[in-house]
CSV table of C-alpha atoms and ligand atoms in Angstrom, one decimal:
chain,number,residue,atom,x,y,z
A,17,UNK,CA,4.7,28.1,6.1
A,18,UNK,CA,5.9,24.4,7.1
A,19,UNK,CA,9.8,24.3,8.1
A,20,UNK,CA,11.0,20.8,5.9
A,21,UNK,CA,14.0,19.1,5.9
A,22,UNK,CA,14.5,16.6,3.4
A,23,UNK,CA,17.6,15.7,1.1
A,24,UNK,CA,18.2,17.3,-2.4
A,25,UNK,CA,20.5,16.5,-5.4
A,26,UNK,CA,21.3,19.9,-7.0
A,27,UNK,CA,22.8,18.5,-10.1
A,28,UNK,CA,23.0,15.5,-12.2
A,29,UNK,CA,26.2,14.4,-11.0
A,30,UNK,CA,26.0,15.2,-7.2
A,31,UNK,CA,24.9,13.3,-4.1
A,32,UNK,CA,21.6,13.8,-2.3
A,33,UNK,CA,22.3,16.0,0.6
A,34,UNK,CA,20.5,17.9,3.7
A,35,UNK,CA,18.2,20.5,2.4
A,36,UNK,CA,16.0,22.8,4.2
A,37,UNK,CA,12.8,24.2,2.5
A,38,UNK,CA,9.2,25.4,3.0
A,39,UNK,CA,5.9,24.2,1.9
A,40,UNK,CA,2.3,25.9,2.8
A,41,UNK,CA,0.6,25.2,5.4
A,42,UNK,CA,-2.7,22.9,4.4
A,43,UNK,CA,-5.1,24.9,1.9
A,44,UNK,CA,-9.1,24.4,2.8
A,45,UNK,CA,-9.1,20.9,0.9
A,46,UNK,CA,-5.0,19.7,2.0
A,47,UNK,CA,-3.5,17.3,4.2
A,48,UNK,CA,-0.7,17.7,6.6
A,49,UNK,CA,1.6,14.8,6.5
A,50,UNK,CA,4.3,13.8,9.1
A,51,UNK,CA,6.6,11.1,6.5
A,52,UNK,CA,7.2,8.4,8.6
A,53,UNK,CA,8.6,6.1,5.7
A,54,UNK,CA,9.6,6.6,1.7
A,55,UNK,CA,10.5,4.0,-0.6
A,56,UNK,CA,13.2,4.2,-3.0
A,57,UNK,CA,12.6,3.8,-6.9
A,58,UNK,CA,14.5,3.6,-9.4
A,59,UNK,CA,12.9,6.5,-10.9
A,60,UNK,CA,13.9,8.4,-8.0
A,61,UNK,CA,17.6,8.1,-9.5
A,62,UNK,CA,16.7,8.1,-13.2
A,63,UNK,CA,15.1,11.9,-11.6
A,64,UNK,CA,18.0,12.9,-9.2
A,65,UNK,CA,20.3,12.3,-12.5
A,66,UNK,CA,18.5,13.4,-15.3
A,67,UNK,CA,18.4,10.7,-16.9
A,68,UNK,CA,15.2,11.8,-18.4
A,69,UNK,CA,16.1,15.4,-19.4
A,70,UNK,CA,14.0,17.1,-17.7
A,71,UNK,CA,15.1,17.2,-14.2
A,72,UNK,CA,14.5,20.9,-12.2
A,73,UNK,CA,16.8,20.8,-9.4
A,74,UNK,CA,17.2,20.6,-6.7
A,75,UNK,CA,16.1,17.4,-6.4
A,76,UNK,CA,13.9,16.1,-3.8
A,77,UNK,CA,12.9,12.5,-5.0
A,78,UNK,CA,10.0,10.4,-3.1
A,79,UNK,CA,7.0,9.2,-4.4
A,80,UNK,CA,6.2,5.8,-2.4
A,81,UNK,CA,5.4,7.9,1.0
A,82,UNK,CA,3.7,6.4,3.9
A,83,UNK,CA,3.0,9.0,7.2
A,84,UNK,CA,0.3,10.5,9.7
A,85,UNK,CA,-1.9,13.1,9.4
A,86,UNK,CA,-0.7,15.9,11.1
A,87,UNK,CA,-3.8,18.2,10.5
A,88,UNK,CA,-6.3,19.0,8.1
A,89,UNK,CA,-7.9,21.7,6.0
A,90,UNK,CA,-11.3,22.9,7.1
A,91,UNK,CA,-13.1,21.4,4.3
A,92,UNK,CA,-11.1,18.3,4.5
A,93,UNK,CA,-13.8,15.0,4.9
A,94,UNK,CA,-11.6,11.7,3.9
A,95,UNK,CA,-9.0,11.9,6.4
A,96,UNK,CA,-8.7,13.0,9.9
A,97,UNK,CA,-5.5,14.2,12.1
A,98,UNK,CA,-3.7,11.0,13.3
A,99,UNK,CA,-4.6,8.2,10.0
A,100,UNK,CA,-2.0,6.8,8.4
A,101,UNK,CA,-2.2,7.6,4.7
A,102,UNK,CA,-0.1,7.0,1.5
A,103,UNK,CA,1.0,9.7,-1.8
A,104,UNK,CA,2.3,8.0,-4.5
A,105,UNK,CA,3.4,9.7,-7.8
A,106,UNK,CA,0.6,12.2,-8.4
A,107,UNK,CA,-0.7,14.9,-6.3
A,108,UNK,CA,-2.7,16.8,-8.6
A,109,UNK,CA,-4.3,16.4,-12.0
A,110,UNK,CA,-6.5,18.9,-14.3
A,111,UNK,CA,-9.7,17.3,-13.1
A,112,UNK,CA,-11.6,18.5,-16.2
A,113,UNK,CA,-9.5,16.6,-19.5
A,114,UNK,CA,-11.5,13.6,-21.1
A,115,UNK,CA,-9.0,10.9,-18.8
A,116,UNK,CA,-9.4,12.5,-15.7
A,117,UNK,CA,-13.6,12.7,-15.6
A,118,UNK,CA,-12.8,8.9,-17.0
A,119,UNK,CA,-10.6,8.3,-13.3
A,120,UNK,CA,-7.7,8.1,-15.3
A,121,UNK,CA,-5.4,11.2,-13.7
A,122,UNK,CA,-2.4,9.3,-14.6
A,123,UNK,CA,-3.5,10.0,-18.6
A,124,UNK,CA,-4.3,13.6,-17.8
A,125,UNK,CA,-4.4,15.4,-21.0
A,126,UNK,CA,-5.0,19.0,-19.2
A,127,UNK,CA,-2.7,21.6,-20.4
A,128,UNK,CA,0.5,20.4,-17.7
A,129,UNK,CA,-0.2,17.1,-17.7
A,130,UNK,CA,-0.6,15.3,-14.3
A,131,UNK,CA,1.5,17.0,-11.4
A,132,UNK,CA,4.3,14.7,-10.2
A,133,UNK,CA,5.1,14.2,-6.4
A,134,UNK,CA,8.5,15.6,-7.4
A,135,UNK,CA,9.7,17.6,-10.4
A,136,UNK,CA,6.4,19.1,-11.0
A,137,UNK,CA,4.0,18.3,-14.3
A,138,UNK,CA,5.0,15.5,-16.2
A,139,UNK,CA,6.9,15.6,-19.5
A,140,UNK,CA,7.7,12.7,-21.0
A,141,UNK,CA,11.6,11.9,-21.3
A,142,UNK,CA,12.1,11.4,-25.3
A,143,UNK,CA,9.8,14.7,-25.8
A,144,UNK,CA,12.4,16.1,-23.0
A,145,UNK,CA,15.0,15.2,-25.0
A,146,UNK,CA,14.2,16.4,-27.9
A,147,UNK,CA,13.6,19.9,-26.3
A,148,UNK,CA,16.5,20.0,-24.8
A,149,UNK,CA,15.3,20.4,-21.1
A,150,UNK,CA,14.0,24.2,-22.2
A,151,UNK,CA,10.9,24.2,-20.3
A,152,UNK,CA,10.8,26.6,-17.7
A,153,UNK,CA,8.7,25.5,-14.8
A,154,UNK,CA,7.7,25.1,-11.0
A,155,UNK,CA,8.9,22.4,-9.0
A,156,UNK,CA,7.7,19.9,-6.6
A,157,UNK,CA,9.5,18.4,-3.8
A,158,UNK,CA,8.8,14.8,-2.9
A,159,UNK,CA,9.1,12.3,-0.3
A,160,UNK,CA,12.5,12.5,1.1
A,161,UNK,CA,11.4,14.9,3.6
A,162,UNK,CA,10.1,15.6,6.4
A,163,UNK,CA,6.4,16.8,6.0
A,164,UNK,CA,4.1,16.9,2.6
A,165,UNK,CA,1.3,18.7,2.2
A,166,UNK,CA,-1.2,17.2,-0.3
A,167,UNK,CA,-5.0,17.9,-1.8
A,168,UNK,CA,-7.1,15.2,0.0
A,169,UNK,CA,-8.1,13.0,-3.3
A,170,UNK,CA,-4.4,12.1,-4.1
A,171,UNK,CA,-3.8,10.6,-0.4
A,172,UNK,CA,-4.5,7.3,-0.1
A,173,UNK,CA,-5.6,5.4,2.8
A,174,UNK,CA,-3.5,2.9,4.1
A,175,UNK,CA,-4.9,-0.6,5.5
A,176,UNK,CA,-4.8,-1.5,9.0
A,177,UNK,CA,-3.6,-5.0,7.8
A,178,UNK,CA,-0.3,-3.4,6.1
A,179,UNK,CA,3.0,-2.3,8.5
A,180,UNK,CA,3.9,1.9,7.1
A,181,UNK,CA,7.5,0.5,5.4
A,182,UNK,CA,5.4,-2.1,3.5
A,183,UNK,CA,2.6,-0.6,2.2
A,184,UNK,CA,5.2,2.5,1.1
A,185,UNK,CA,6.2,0.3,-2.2
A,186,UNK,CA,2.7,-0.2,-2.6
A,187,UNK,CA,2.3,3.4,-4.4
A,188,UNK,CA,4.1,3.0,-7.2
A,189,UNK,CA,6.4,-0.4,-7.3
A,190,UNK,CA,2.8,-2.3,-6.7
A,191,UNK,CA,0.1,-0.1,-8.3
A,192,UNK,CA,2.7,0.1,-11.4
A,193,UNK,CA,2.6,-3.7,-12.0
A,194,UNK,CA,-1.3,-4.1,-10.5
A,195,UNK,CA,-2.6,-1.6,-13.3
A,196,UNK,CA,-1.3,-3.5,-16.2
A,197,UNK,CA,-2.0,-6.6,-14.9
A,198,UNK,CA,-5.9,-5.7,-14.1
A,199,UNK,CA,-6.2,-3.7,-17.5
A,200,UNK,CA,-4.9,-6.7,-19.6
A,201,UNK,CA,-7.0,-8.6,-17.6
A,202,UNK,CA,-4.5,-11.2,-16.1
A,203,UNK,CA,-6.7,-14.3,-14.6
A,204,UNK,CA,-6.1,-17.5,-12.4
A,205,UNK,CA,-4.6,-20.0,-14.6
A,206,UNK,CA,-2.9,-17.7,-17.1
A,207,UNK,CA,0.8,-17.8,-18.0
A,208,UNK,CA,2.9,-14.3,-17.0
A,209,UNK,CA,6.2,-13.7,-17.4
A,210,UNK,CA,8.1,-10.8,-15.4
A,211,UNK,CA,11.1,-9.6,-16.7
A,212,UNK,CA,13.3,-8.1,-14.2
A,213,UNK,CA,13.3,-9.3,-10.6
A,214,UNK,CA,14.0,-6.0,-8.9
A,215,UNK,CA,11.8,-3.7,-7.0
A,216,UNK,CA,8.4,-3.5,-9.3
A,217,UNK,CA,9.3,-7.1,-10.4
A,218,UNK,CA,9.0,-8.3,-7.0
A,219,UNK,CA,5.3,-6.6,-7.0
A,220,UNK,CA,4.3,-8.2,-10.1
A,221,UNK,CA,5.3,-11.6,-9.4
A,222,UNK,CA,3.3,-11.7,-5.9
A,223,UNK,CA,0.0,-9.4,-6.9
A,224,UNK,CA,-0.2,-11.8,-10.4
A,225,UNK,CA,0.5,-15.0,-8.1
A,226,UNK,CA,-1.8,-13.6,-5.9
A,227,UNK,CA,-4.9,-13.1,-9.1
A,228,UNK,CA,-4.5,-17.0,-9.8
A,229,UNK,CA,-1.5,-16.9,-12.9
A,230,UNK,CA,1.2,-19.3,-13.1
A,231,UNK,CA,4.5,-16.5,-12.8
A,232,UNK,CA,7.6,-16.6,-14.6
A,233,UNK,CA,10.5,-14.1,-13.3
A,234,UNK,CA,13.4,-14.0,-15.9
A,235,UNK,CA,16.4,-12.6,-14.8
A,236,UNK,CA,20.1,-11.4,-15.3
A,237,UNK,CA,21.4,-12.1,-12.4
A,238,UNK,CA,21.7,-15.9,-11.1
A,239,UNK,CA,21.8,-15.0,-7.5
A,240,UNK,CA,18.1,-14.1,-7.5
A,241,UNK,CA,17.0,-17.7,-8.6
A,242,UNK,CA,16.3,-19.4,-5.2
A,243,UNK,CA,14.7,-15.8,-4.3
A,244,UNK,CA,12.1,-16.5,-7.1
A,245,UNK,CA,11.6,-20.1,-5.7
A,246,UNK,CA,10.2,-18.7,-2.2
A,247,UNK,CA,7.9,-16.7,-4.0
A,248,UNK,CA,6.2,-20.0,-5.6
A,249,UNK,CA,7.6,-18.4,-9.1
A,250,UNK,CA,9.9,-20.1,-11.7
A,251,UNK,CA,12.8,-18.4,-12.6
A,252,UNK,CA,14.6,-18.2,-16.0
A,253,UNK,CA,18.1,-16.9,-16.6
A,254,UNK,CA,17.7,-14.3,-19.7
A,255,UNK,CA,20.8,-15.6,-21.0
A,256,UNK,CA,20.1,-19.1,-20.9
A,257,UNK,CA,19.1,-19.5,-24.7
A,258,UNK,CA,18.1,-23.2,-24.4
A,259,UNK,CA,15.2,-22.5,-22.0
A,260,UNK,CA,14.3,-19.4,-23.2
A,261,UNK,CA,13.4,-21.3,-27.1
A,262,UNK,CA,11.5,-24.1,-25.0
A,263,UNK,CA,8.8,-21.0,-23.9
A,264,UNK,CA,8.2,-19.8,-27.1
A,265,UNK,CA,4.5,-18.6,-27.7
A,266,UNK,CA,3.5,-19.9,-24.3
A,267,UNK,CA,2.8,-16.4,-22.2
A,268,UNK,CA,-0.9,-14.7,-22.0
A,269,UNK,CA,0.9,-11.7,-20.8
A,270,UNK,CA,4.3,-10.0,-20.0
A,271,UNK,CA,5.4,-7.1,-17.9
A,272,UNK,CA,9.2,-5.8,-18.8
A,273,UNK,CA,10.5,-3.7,-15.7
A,274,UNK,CA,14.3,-3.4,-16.8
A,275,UNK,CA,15.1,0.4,-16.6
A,276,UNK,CA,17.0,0.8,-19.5
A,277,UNK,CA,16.4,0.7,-23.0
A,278,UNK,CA,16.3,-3.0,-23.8
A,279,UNK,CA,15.9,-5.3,-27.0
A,280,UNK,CA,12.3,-6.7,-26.4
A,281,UNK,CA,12.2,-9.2,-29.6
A,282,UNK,CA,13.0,-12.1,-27.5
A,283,UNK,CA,10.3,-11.7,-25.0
A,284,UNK,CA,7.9,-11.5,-27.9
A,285,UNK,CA,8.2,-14.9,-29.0
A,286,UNK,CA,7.4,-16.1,-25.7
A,287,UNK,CA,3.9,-14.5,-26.3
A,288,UNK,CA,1.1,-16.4,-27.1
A,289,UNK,CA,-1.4,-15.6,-30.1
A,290,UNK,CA,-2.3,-12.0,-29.3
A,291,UNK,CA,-0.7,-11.6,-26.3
A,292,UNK,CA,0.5,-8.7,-25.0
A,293,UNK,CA,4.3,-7.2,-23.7
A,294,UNK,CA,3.6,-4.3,-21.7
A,295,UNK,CA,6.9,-2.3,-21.0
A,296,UNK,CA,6.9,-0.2,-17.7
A,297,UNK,CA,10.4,0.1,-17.0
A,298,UNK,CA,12.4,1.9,-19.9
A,299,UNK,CA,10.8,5.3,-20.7
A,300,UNK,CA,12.7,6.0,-23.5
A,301,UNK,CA,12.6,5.1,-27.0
A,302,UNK,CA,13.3,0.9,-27.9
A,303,UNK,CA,15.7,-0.5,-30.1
A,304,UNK,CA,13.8,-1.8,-33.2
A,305,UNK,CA,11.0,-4.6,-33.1
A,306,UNK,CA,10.5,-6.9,-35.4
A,307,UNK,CA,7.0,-6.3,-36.6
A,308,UNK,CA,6.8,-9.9,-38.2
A,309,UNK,CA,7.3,-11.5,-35.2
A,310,UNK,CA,4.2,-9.3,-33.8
A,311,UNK,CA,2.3,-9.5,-37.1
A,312,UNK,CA,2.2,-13.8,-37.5
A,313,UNK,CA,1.0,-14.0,-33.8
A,314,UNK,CA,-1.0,-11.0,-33.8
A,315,UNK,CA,1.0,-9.7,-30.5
A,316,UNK,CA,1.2,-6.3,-28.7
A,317,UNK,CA,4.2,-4.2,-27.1
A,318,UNK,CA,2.6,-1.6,-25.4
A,319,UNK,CA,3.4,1.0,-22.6
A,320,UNK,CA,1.6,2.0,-19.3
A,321,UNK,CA,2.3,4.9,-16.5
A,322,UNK,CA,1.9,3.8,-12.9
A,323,UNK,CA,-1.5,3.7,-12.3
A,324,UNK,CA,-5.2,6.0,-11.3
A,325,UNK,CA,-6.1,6.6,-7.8
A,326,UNK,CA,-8.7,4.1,-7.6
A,327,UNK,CA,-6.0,1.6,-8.3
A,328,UNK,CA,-4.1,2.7,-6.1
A,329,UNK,CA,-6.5,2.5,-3.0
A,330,UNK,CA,-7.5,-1.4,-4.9
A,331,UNK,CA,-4.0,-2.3,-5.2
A,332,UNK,CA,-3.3,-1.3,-1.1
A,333,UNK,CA,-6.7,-2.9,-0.3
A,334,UNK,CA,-5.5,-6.2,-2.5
A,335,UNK,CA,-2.2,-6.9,-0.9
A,336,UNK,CA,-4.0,-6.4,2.5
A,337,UNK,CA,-6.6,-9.1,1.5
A,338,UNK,CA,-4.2,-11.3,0.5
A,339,UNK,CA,-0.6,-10.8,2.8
A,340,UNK,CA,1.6,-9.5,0.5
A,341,UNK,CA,3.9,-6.8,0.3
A,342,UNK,CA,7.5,-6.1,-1.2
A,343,UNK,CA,10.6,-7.6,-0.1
A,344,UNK,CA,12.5,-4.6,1.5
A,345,UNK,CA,15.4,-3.6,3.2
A,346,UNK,CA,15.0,-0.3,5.8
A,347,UNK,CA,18.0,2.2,5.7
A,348,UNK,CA,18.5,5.8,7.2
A,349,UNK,CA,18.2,8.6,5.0
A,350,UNK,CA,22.0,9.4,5.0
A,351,UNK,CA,22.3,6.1,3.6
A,352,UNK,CA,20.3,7.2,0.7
A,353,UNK,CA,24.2,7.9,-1.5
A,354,UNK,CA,25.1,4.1,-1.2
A,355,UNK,CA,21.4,3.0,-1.1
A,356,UNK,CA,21.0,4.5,-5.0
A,357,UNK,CA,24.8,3.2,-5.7
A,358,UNK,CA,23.3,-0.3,-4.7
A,359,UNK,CA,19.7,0.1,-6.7
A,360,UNK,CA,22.0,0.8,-9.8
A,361,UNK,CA,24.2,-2.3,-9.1
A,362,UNK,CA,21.1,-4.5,-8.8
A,363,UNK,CA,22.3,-5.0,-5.1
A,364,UNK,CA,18.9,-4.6,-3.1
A,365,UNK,CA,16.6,-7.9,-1.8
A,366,UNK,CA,13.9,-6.0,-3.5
A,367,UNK,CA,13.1,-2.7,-2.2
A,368,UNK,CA,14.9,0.0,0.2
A,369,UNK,CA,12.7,2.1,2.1
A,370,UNK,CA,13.9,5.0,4.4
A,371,UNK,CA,13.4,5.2,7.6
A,372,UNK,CA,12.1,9.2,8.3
A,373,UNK,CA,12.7,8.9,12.4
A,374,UNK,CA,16.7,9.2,10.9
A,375,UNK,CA,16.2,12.6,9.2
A,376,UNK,CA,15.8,14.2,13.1
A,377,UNK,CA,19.5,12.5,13.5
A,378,UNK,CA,22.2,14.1,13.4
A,379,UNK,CA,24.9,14.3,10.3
A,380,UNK,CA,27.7,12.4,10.4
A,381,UNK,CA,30.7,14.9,10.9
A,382,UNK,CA,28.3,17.7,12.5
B,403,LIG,P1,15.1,-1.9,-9.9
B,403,LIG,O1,16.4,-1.3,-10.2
B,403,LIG,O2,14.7,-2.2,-8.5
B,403,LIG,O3,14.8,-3.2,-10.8
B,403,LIG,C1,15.1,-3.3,-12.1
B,403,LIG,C2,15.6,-4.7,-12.4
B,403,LIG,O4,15.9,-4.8,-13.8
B,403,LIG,C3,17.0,-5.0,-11.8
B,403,LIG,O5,16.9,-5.6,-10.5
B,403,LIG,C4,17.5,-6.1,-12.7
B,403,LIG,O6,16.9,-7.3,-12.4
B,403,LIG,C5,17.0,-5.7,-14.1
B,403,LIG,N1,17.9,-5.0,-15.0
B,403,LIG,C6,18.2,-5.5,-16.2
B,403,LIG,N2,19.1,-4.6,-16.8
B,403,LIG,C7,19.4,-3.7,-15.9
B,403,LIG,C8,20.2,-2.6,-16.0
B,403,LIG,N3,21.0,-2.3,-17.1
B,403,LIG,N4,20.3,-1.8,-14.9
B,403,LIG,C9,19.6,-2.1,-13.8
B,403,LIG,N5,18.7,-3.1,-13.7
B,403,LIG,C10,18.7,-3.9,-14.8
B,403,LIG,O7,14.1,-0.8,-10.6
B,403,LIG,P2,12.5,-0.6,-10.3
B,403,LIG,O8,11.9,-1.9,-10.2
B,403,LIG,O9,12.4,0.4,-9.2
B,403,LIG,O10,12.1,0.2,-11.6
B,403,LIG,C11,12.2,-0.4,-12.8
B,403,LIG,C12,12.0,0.6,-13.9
B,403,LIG,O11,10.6,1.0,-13.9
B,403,LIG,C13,12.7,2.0,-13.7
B,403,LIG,O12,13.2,2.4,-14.9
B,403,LIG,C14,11.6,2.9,-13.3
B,403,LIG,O13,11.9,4.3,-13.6
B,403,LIG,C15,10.5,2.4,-14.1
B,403,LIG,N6,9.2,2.8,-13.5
B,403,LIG,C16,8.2,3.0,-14.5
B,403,LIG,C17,6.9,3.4,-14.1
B,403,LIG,C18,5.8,3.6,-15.0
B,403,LIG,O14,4.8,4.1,-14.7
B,403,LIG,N7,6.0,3.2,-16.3
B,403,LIG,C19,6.6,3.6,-12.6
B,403,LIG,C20,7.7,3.2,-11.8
B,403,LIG,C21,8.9,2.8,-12.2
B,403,LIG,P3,17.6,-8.7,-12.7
B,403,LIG,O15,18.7,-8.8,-11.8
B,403,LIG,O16,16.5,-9.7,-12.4
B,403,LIG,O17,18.0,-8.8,-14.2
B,404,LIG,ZN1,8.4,4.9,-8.7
């Protein structure tokens, strides 16, 4: 057994505190990992609050995890003691369903669904909901911690070109917006709108600058204009109605990141002639769409879940190739309370990532 310290909500309503736990030591096929840095998603606090239903707690959120290989199983062959490597949202999948011999373990139809880095095998929030958070089940403890220990084909290796706290991000904030992107195969010269310029929106507007498109970020929040302008993207206030008619039908593609539930009929009449809106960010059910609007251009809303492992590896390998990474600001892990407090308030330049060298620290107050 591996003594790990990380920090666990142990209810919807309380902070993230010290907790001390165990995982195995590396199986035959595993990977020991020393974290050295974790990002923070807002799906980590959707998780630590139940937002989705379905949360088993405690609560150890983390699934953008950069660290070094501590030691290996003895049939281990893709990584060796001392790499840096990455886990991002998955660490296990069926291996055997119709997606999975397709590369698709993010679609795993296996009996328990994909197994998340946290909060063990996936159930979907509205099916959660409607079962009232019944399921009985084992957990998993992510990221914010100090050690993981993880089958060899769910880590990822991380480029030589990428600093640890940039490609952490990478694993789900940049392979959630690369997958979409790549799948509705977004090309140089095509029109993409992002809406919501926070931590995945960040990702999508530099990996779809970065694959040739022309990138529109629309926004709530004024303050992130000139922010958009460094990244050679145009910005749109959402509630500026006046510029918001002028783009009608003139997107190839659109990626919605806001994490709530959200009216999507006015980013469909940006869409071209069967165009697609692909919705990332609220998993939970919309408010109605106007099939019309769909219907007379031939359009799409669709949904997508972060993204396969070969992604993953292409989308780490891409933002080497081309210099970019997420916008991020580094914290301590006891400043994980406000850092979530912040996320929520839209009050992050784009991305915070942890710093794991702070979980040796002391508490404040011990
Ligand atoms: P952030 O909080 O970093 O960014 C979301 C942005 O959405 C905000 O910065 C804000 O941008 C905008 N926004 C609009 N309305 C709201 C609101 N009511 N509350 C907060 N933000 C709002 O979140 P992430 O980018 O980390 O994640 C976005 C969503 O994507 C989350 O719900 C997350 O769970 C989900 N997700 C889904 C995945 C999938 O596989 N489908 C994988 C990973 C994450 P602005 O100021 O520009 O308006
Ligand atoms: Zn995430």
């Amino acid at each position: 057994m591996i003594q790990t310290v990380g920090y666990a909500a142990s209810s919807s309503s309380s902070d993230l505190l010290p907790f001390a736990f165990e995982r195995n030591a590396a199986g035959p096929f595993e990977v020991e990992i020393a974290v050295t840095h974790c990002g923070v998603c807002h799906s980590d606090i959707h998780q630590a609050r139940n937002e989705w239903y379905n949360t088993l707690y405690p609560c150890v959120p983390g699934h953008e995890i950069v660290g070094r290989v501590t030691r290996t199983g003895s049939q281990v062959s893709r990584h060796a003691v001392g790499d840096t490597v990455g886990v991002g949202c998955m660490i296990e999948s069926c291996g055997h369903c119709q997606p999975c011999t397709h590369g698709e373990q993010n679609y795993c139809s296996g009996p328990n669904s994909w197994l998340a880095t946290y909060n063990g095998p996936v159930i979907p929030a509205v099916k959660a909901r409607d079962r009232q958070n019944t399921y009985g089940r084992e957990n998993t403890f992510g990221g914010y911690s100090s050690t993981l220990v993880v089958h060899e084909a769910f880590v990822l290796k991380i480029p030589a070109a990428l600093a640890p706290e940039l490609a952490a991000p990478i694993l789900c904030a940049g392979v959630t917006t690369y997958a979409p992107l790549k799948h509705w195969g977004v090309k140089a010269g095509d029109q993409v709108g992002i809406v919501g310029f926070g931590g995945l929106g960040d990702m999508a507007a530099k990996i779809a600058r970065a694959m040739g498109a022309e990138v529109t970020l629309f926004t709530s929040t004024p303050e992130k204009l000139r922010a958009a302008a460094r990244m050679e993207a145009h910005a749109v206030l959402e509630s500026d109605r006046a510029t918001m008619q002028s783009l009608a039908g003139r997107f190839d593609f659109m990626l919605s990141t806001i994490p709530q539930a959200h009216d999507v009929n006015p980013f469909i009449d940006l869409l071209k002639r069967d165009a697609t809106l692909v919705v990332v960010g609220a998993l939970d059910r919309l408010p109605p769409v106007n099939n019309q609007a769909l219907a007379f251009g031939r359009k799409s809303v669709a949904g997508s879940m972060i993204g396969n492992l070969a992604e993953t590896q292409e989308v780490l390998d891409f933002c080497a190739k081309h210099a970019i990474g997420p916008q991020i600001e580094i914290i301590p892990m006891q400043q994980i309370n406000e850092a979530f407090a912040k996320v929520v308030l839209g009050d992050v330049r784009f991305r915070f990532v942890i710093d794991m060298k702070s979980l040796a620290e002391p508490e404040p107050g011990r």
